[in-house]
Short mmCIF file of C-alpha atoms in Angstrom, two decimals:
data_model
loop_
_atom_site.label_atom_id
_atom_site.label_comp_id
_atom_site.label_asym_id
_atom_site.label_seq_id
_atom_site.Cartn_x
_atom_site.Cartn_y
_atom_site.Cartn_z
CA UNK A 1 -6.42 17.39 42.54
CA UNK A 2 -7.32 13.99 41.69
CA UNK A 3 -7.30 10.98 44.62
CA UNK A 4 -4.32 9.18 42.48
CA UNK A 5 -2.21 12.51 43.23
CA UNK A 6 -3.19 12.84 46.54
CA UNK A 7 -1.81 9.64 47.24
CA UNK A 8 1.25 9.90 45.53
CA UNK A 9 2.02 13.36 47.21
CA UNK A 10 1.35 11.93 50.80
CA UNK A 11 3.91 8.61 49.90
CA UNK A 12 6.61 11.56 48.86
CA UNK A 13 5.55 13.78 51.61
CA UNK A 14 6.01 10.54 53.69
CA UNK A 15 9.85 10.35 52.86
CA UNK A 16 10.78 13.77 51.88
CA UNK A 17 7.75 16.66 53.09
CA UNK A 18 10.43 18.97 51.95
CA UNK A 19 10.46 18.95 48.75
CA UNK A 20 6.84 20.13 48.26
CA UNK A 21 8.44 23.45 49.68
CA UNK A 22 11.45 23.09 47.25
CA UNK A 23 9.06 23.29 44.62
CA UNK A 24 7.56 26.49 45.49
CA UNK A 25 10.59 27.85 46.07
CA UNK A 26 11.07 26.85 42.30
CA UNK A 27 8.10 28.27 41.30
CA UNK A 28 8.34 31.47 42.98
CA UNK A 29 11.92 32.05 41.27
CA UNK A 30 9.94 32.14 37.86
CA UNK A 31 8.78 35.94 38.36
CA UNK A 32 9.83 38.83 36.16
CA UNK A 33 13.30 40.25 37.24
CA UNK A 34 14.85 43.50 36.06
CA UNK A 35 16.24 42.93 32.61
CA UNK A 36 19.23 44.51 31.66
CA UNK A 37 19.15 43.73 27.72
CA UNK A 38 15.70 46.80 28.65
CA UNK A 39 17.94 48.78 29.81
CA UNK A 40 20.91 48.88 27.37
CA UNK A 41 17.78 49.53 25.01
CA UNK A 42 16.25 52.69 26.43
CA UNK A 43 19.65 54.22 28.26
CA UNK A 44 17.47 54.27 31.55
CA UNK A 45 18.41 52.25 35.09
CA UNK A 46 16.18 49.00 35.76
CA UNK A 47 15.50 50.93 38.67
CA UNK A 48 13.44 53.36 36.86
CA UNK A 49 11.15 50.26 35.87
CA UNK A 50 10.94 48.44 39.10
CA UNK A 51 10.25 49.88 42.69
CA UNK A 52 13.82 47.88 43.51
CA UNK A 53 16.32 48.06 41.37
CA UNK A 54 16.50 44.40 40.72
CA UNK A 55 12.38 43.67 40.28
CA UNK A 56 9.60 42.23 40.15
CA UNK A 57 7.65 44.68 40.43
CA UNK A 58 6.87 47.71 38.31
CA UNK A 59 6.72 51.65 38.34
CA UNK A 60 4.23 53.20 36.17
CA UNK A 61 7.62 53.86 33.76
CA UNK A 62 7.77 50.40 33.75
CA UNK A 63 3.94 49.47 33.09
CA UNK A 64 4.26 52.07 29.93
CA UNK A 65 7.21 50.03 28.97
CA UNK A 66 5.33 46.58 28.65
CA UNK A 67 2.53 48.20 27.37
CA UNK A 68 4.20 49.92 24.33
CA UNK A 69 5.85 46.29 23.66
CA UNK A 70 9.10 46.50 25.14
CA UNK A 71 10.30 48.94 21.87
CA UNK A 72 10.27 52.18 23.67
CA UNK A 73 14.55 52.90 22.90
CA UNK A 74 17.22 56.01 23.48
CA UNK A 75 17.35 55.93 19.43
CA UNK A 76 21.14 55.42 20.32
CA UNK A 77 21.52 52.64 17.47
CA UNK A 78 20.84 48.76 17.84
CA UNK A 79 21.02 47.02 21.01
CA UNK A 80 21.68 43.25 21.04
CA UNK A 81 18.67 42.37 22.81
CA UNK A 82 20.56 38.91 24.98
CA UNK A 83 20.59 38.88 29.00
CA UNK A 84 21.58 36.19 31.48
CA UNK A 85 20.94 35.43 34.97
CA UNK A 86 22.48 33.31 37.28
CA UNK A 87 21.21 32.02 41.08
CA UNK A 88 22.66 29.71 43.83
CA UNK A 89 20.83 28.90 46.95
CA UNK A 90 21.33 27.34 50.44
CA UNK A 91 18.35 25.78 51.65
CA UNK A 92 18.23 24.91 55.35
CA UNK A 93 14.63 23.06 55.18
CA UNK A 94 12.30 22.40 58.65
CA UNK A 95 13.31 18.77 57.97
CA UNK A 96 15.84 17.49 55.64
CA UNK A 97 19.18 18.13 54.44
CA UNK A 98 20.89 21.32 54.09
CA UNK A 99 21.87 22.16 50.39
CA UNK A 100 23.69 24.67 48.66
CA UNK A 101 24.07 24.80 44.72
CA UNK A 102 23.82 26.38 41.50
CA UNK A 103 20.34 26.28 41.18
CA UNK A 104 19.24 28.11 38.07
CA UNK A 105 20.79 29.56 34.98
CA UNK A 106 18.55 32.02 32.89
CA UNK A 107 19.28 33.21 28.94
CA UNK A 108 16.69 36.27 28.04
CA UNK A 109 15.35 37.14 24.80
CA UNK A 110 14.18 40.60 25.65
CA UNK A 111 13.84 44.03 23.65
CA UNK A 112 12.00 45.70 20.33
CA UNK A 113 12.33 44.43 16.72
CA UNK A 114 10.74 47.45 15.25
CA UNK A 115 8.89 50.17 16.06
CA UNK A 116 5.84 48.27 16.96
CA UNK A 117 6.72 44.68 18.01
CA UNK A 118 9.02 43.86 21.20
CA UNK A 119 9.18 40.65 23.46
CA UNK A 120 10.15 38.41 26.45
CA UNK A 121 11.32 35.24 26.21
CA UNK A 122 12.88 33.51 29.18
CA UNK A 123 14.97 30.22 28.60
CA UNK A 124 15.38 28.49 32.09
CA UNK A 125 17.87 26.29 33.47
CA UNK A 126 17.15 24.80 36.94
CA UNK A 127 18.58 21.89 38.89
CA UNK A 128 16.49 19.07 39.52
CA UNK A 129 19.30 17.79 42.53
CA UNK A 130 22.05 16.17 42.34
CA UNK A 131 23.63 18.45 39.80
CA UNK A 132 20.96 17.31 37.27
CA UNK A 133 20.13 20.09 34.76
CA UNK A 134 16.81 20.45 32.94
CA UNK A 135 15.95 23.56 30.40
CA UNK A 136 12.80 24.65 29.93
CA UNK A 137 11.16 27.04 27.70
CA UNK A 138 10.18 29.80 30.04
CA UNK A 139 7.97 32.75 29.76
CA UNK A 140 7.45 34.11 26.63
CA UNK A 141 5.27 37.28 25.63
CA UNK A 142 5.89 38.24 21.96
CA UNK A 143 3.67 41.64 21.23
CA UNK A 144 2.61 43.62 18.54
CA UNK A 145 1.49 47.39 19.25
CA UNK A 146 0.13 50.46 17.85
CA UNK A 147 0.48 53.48 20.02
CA UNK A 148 -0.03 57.16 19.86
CA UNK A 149 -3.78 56.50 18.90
CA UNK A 150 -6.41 58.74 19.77
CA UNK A 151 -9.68 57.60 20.03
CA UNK A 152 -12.62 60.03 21.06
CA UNK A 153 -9.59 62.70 21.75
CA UNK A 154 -8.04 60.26 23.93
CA UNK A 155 -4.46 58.82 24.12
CA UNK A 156 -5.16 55.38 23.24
CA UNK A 157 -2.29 52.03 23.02
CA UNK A 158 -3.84 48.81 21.34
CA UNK A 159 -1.76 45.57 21.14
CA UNK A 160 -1.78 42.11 20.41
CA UNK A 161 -0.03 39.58 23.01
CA UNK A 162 1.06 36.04 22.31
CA UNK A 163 2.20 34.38 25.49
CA UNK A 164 2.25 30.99 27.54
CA UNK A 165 0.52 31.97 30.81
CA UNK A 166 -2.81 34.04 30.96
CA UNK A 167 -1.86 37.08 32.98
CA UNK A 168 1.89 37.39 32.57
CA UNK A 169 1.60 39.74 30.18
CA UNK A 170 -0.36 42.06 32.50
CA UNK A 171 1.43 45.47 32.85
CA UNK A 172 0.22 46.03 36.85
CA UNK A 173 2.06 42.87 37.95
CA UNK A 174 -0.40 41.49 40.61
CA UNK A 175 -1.65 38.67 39.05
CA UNK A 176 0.30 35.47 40.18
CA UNK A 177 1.98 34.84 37.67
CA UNK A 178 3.46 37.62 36.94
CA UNK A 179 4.44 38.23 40.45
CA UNK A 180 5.42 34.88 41.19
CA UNK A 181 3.34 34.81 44.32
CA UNK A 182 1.14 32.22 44.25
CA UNK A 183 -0.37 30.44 47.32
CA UNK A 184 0.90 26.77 47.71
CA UNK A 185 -2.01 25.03 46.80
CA UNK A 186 -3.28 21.15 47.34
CA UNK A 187 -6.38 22.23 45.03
CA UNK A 188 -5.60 26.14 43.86
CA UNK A 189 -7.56 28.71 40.60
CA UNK A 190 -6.13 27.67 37.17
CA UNK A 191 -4.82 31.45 37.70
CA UNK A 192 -2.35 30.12 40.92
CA UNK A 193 1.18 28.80 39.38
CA UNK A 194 1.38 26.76 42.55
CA UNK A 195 -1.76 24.70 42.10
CA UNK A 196 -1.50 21.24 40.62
CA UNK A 197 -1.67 20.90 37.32
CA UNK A 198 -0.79 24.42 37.03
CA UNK A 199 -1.25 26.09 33.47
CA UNK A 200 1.67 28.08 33.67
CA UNK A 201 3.79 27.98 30.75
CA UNK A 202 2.03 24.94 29.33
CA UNK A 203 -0.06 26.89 27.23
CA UNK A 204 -0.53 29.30 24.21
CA UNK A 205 -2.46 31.71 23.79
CA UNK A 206 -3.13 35.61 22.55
CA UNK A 207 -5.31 38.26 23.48
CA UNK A 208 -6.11 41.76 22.34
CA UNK A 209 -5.21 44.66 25.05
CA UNK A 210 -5.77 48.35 25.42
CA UNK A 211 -4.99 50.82 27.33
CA UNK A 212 -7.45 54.43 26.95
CA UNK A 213 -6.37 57.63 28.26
CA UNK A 214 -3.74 56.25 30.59
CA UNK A 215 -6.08 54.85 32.86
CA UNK A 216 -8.14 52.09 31.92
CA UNK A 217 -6.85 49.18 30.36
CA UNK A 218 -8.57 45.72 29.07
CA UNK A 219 -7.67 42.72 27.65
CA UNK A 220 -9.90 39.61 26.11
CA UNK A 221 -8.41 36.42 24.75
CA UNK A 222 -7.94 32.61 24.57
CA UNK A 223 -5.48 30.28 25.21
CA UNK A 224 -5.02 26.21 25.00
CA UNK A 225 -2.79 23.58 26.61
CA UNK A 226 0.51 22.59 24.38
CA UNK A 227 0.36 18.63 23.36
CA UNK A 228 1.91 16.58 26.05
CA UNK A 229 4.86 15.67 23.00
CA UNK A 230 5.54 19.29 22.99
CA UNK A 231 5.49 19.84 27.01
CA UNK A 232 7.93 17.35 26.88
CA UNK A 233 10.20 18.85 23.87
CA UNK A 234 9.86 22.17 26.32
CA UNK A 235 11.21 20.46 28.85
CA UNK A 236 8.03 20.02 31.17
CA UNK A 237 7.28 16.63 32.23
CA UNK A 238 3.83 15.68 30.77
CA UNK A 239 3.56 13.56 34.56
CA UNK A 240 2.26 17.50 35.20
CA UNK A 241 -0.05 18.11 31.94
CA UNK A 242 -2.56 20.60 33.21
CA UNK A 243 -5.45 18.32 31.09
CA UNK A 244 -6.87 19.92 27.73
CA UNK A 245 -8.73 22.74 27.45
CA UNK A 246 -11.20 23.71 24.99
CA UNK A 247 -14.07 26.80 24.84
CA UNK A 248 -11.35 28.54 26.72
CA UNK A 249 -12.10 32.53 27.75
CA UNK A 250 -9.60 35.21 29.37
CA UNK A 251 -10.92 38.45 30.79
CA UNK A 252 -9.09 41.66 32.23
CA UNK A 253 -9.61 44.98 33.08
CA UNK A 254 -8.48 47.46 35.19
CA UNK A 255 -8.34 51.41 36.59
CA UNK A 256 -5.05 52.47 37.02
CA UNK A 257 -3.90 55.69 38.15
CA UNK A 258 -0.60 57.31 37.76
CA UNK A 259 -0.11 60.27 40.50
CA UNK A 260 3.56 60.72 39.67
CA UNK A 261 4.69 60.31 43.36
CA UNK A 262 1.57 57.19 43.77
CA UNK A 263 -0.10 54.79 41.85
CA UNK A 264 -3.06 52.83 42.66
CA UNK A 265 -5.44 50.32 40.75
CA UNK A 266 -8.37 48.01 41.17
CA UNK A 267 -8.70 45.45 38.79
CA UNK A 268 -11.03 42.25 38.12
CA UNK A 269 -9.72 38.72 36.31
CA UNK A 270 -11.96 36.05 34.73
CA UNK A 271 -10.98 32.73 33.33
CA UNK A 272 -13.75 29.91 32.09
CA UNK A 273 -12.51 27.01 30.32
CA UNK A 274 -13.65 23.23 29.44
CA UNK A 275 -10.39 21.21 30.85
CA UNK A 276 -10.31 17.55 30.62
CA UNK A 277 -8.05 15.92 33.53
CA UNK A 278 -6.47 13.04 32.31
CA UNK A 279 -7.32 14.44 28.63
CA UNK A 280 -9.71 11.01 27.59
CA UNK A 281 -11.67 12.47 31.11
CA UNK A 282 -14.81 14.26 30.96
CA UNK A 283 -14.77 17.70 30.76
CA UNK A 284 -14.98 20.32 33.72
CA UNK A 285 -16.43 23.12 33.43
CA UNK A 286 -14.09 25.82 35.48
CA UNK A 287 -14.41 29.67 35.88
CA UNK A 288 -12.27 31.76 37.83
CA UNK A 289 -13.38 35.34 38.88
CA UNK A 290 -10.86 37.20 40.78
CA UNK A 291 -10.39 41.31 41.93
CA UNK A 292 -6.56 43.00 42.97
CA UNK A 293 -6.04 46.07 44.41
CA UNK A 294 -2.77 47.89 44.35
CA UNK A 295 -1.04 50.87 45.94
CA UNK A 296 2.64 52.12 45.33
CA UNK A 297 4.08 54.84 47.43
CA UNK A 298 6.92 56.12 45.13
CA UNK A 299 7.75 59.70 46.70
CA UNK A 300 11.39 60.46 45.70
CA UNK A 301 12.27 57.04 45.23
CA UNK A 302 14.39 57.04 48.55
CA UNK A 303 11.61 55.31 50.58
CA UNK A 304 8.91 53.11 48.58
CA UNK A 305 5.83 51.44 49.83
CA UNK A 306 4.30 48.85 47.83
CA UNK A 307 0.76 46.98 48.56
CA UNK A 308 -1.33 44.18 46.85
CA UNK A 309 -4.03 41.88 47.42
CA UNK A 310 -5.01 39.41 45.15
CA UNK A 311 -8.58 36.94 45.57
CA UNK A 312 -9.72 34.45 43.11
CA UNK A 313 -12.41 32.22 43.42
CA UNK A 314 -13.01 29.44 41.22
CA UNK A 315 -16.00 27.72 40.36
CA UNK A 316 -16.26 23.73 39.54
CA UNK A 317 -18.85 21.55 37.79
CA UNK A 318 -17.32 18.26 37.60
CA UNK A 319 -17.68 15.49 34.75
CA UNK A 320 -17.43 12.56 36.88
CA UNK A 321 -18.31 11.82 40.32
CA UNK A 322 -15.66 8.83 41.34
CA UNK A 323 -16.00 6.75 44.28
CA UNK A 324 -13.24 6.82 46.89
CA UNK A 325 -13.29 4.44 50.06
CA UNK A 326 -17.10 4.13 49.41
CA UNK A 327 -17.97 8.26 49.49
CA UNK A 328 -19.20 9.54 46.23
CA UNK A 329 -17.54 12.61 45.09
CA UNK A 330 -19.67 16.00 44.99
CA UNK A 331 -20.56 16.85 41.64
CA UNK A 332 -19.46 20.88 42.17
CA UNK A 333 -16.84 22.50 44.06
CA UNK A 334 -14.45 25.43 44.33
CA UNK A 335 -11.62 27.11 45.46
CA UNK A 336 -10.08 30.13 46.30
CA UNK A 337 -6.44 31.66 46.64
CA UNK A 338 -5.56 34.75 48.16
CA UNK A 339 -2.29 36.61 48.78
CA UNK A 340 -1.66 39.81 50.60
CA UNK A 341 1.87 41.48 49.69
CA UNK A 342 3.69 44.44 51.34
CA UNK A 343 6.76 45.60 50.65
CA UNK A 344 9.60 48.25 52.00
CA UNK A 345 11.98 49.50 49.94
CA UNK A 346 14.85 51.77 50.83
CA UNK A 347 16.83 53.75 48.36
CA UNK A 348 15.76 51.12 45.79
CA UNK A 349 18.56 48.66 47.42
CA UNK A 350 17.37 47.34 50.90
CA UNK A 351 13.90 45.74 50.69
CA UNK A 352 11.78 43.99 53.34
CA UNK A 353 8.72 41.93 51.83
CA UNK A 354 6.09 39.85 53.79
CA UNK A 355 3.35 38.01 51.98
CA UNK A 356 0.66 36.32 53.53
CA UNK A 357 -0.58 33.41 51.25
CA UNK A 358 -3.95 31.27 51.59
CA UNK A 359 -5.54 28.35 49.66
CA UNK A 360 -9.13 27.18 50.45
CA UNK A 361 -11.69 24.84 48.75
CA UNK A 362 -14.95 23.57 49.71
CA UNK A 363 -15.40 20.29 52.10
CA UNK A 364 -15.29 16.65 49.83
CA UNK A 365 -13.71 13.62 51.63
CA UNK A 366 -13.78 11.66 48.59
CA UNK A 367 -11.17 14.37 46.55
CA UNK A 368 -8.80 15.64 49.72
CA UNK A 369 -8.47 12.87 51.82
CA UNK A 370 -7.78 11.91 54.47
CA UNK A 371 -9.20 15.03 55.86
CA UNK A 372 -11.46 16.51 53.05
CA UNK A 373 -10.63 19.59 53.22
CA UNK A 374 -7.57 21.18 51.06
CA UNK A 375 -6.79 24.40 52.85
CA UNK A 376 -3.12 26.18 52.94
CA UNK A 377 -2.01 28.69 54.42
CA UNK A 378 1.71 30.03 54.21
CA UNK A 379 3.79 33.35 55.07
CA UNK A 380 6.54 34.25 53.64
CA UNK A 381 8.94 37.11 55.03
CA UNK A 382 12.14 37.94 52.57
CA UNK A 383 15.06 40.93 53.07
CA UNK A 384 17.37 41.12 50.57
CA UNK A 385 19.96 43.51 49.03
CA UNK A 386 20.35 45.16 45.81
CA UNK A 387 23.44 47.39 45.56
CA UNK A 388 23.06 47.92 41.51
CA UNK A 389 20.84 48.68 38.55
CA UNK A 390 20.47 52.21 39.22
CA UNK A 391 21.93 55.66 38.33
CA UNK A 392 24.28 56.12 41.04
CA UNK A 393 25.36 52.86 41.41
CA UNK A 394 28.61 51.15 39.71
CA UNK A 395 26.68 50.02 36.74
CA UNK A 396 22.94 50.78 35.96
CA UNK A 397 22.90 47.82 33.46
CA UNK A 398 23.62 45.30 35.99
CA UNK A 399 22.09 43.51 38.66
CA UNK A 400 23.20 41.67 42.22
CA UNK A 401 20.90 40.66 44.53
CA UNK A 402 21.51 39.21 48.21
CA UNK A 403 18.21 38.05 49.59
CA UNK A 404 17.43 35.84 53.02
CA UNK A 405 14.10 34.19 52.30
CA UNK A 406 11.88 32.43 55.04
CA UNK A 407 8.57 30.03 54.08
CA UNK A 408 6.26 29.14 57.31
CA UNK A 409 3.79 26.93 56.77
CA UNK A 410 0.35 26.87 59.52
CA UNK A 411 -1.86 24.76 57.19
CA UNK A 412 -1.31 22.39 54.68
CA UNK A 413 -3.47 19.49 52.93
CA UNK A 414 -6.10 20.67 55.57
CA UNK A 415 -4.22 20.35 58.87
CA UNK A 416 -1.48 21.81 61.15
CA UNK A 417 -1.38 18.34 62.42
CA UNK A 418 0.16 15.29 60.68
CA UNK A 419 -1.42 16.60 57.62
CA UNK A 420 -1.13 13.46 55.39
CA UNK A 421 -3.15 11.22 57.84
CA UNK A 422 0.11 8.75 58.73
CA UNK A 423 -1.12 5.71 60.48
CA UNK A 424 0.37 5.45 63.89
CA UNK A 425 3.64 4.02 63.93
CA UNK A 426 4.41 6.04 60.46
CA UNK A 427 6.41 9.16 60.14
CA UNK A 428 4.18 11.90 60.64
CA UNK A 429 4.87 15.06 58.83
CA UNK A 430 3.26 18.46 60.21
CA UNK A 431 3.04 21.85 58.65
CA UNK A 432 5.50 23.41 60.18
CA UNK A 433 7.80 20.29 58.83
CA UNK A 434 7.48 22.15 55.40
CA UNK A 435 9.41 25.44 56.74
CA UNK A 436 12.14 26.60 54.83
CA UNK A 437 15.36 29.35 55.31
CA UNK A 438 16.71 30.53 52.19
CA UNK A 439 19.40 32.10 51.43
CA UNK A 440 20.20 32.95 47.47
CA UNK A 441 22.25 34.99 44.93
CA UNK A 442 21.40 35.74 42.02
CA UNK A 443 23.50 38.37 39.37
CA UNK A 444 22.19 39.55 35.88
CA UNK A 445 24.44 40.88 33.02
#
């Protein structure tokens, strides 16, 4: 994060702390959802996709499902392949106002074209306050794929992937932006959609993926930043341009292992890219490496138990070295963002989820002032209530869900304590002033 940034965070943070938190809580509302348009397509519940019947995350049936492209169908004619979404909220922030509104409206793009190409596309509608509106082009993950391959006497899937945030299109889900869990970061990975500057759906890119004998799967491609006039056209303000990119490099590959009643996987993540930040800026050079581990205890779907850690480090060799107050700015540095997830889920309609959520980077007063250090750490602890989407239920090709959120912050900006460095006499703002209570709605038709 550059100096310029810091400061203007700590003048808004001065007024309104609160709406660093409201941001997250925007951010985290971007992750995959059961989509009904997938199941009018294949005749099957969303709950046979996702461990809860409303999402995010994914059974194996599910992973197959992205995999193959999203064309996998009951052959029971065409399917108009539309879905919606809609979500209000009441916030009851640490410090602030209470609000309750309409916050988002959703329109999905979702299901096959032919036998071998499929897609997501997510159009978003969120309110900036004050009943302001502003739509966005969302996730998007167009694929082409061939399947029933056999290669050495192996089943063997290979597909093609154009989409606008490197690891969304992964089929295991862990990575942060597919799961929407990424730590609140002052300075996060290029791979955390809460770090500044974030790359998340400001970019394009495509990759080539495989999956061999139904456990190992790999992936390899590129991706670069839109234009800032295009951001903008997308609805994204260009204030937020995540910088240009060039010599840019995206790496997966993972064991996964499909025990019918389990699943587990270990998987590794690499990123390296040339981003210039502003673009006339010399160029940084920035790698993320990262590993995820994941465990799913599916049984008889009446009681499931769902576990994932996620840690990526990334390394930074800096173009410039500015001057800040009189300290020279080291030339390298780094960063690293972890998040712990485990979930309950009863009968695929009561869920408890806690998420423990961590930012780090290494010591440089001159970058993270006042206190040189940009270090988060967050929990976050959500029930919530899903009484449809699955074969039982009233409809299978619906969605409601009920959900109580609550965000605790213990670190922020490097401190527990007056974390922006107010002078005395100021309003001081402490990380516990960034704590949130949620409590939303959200139905999809």
């Amino acid at each position: 994060m550059s100096p310029s940034l810091t400061r203007h965070l700590m003048r808004r943070a001065a007024y309104a702390p609160w709406a660093l938190l409201v941001a997250v809580l925007m951010l985290a509302s971007n992750s995959a959802h059961a989509i009904p348009a997938y199941a009018r397509q294949t005749g099957s519940a969303c709950a046979d996709c996702h461990a809860g019947a409303y999402g995010p995350a994914l059974t194996p049936y599910g992973m197959r499902f992205k995999l193959n492209g999203y064309t996998d169908t009951d052959g029971q004619g065409t399917k108009i392949p539309v879905a919606a979404q809609i979500t209000g909220t009441h916030n009851v922030p640490a410090r602030g106002d209470d609000t309750t509104q309409l916050n988002e409206v959703d329109v999905y793009l979702a299901g096959r074209i032919s036998d071998h190409l499929g897609g997501y596309v997510k159009v978003l509608t969120d309110n900036q306050g004050n009943d302001h509106f502003n739509t966005k082009l969302s996730n998007v993950d167009l694929r082409f794929v061939a399947k029933d391959l056999k290669i050495a006497g192996k089943d063997t899937t290979i597909g093609v992937s154009v989409n606008n945030s490197p690891g969304f299109d992964d089929p295991i889900g862990a990575m942060p932006y597919t799961s929407g869990l990424g730590p609140p970061a002052v300075s996060g990975t290029l791979l955390n959609l809460s770090s500044a500057n974030t790359l998340y759906n400001r970019v394009i890119g495509g990759s080539v993926y495989a999956l061999y004998d139904n456990d190992w799967y790999g992936e390899i491609g590129t991706y670069n930043t839109m234009p800032t006039s295009v951001q903008d056209h997308l609805g994204y303000n260009p204030a937020s341009d995540p910088g240009h990119l060039s010599d840019t490099g995206y790496f997966r590959f993972a064991y996964m292992k499909d025990l019918k009643s389990q699943f587990f996987s270990a998987g590794v993540v690499a990123l390296t890219t040339k981003r210039q930040l502003p673009r006339n800026a010399p160029s940084d050079d920035v790698t993320d490496l990262g590993y995820d581990l994941t465990y799913q205890f599916l049984g008889n779907r009446e009681h499931i138990v769902q576990a994932s850690y996620v840690n990526i480090y990334e390394q930074r060799d800096y173009g410039s070295t500015p001057v800040v107050g009189g300290v020279v700015a080291k030339p390298t540095g780094n960063a690293r963002d972890q998040t712990l997830s485990v979930t309950y889920t009863f009968k695929q309609s009561y869920a408890l989820q806690v998420a423990h959520l961590i930012s780090t980077g290494n010591q440089d007063p001159a970058r993270y002032p006042p206190f040189g250090k940009p270090d988060s750490t967050a929990n976050m602890i959500s029930l919530y209530w899903t009484p449809f989407g699955k074969d039982d239920s009233f409809t299978s090709i619906a969605n409601l869900k009920l959900a109580a959120t609550w965000y605790r912050y213990t670190r922020f900006n490097g401190a527990s304590m007056n974390i922006f460095g107010a002078p005395v006499g100021a309003l001081i703002t402490n990380a516990k002033d960034l704590d949130a209570f949620t409590l939303s709605a959200s139905v999809a038709f």
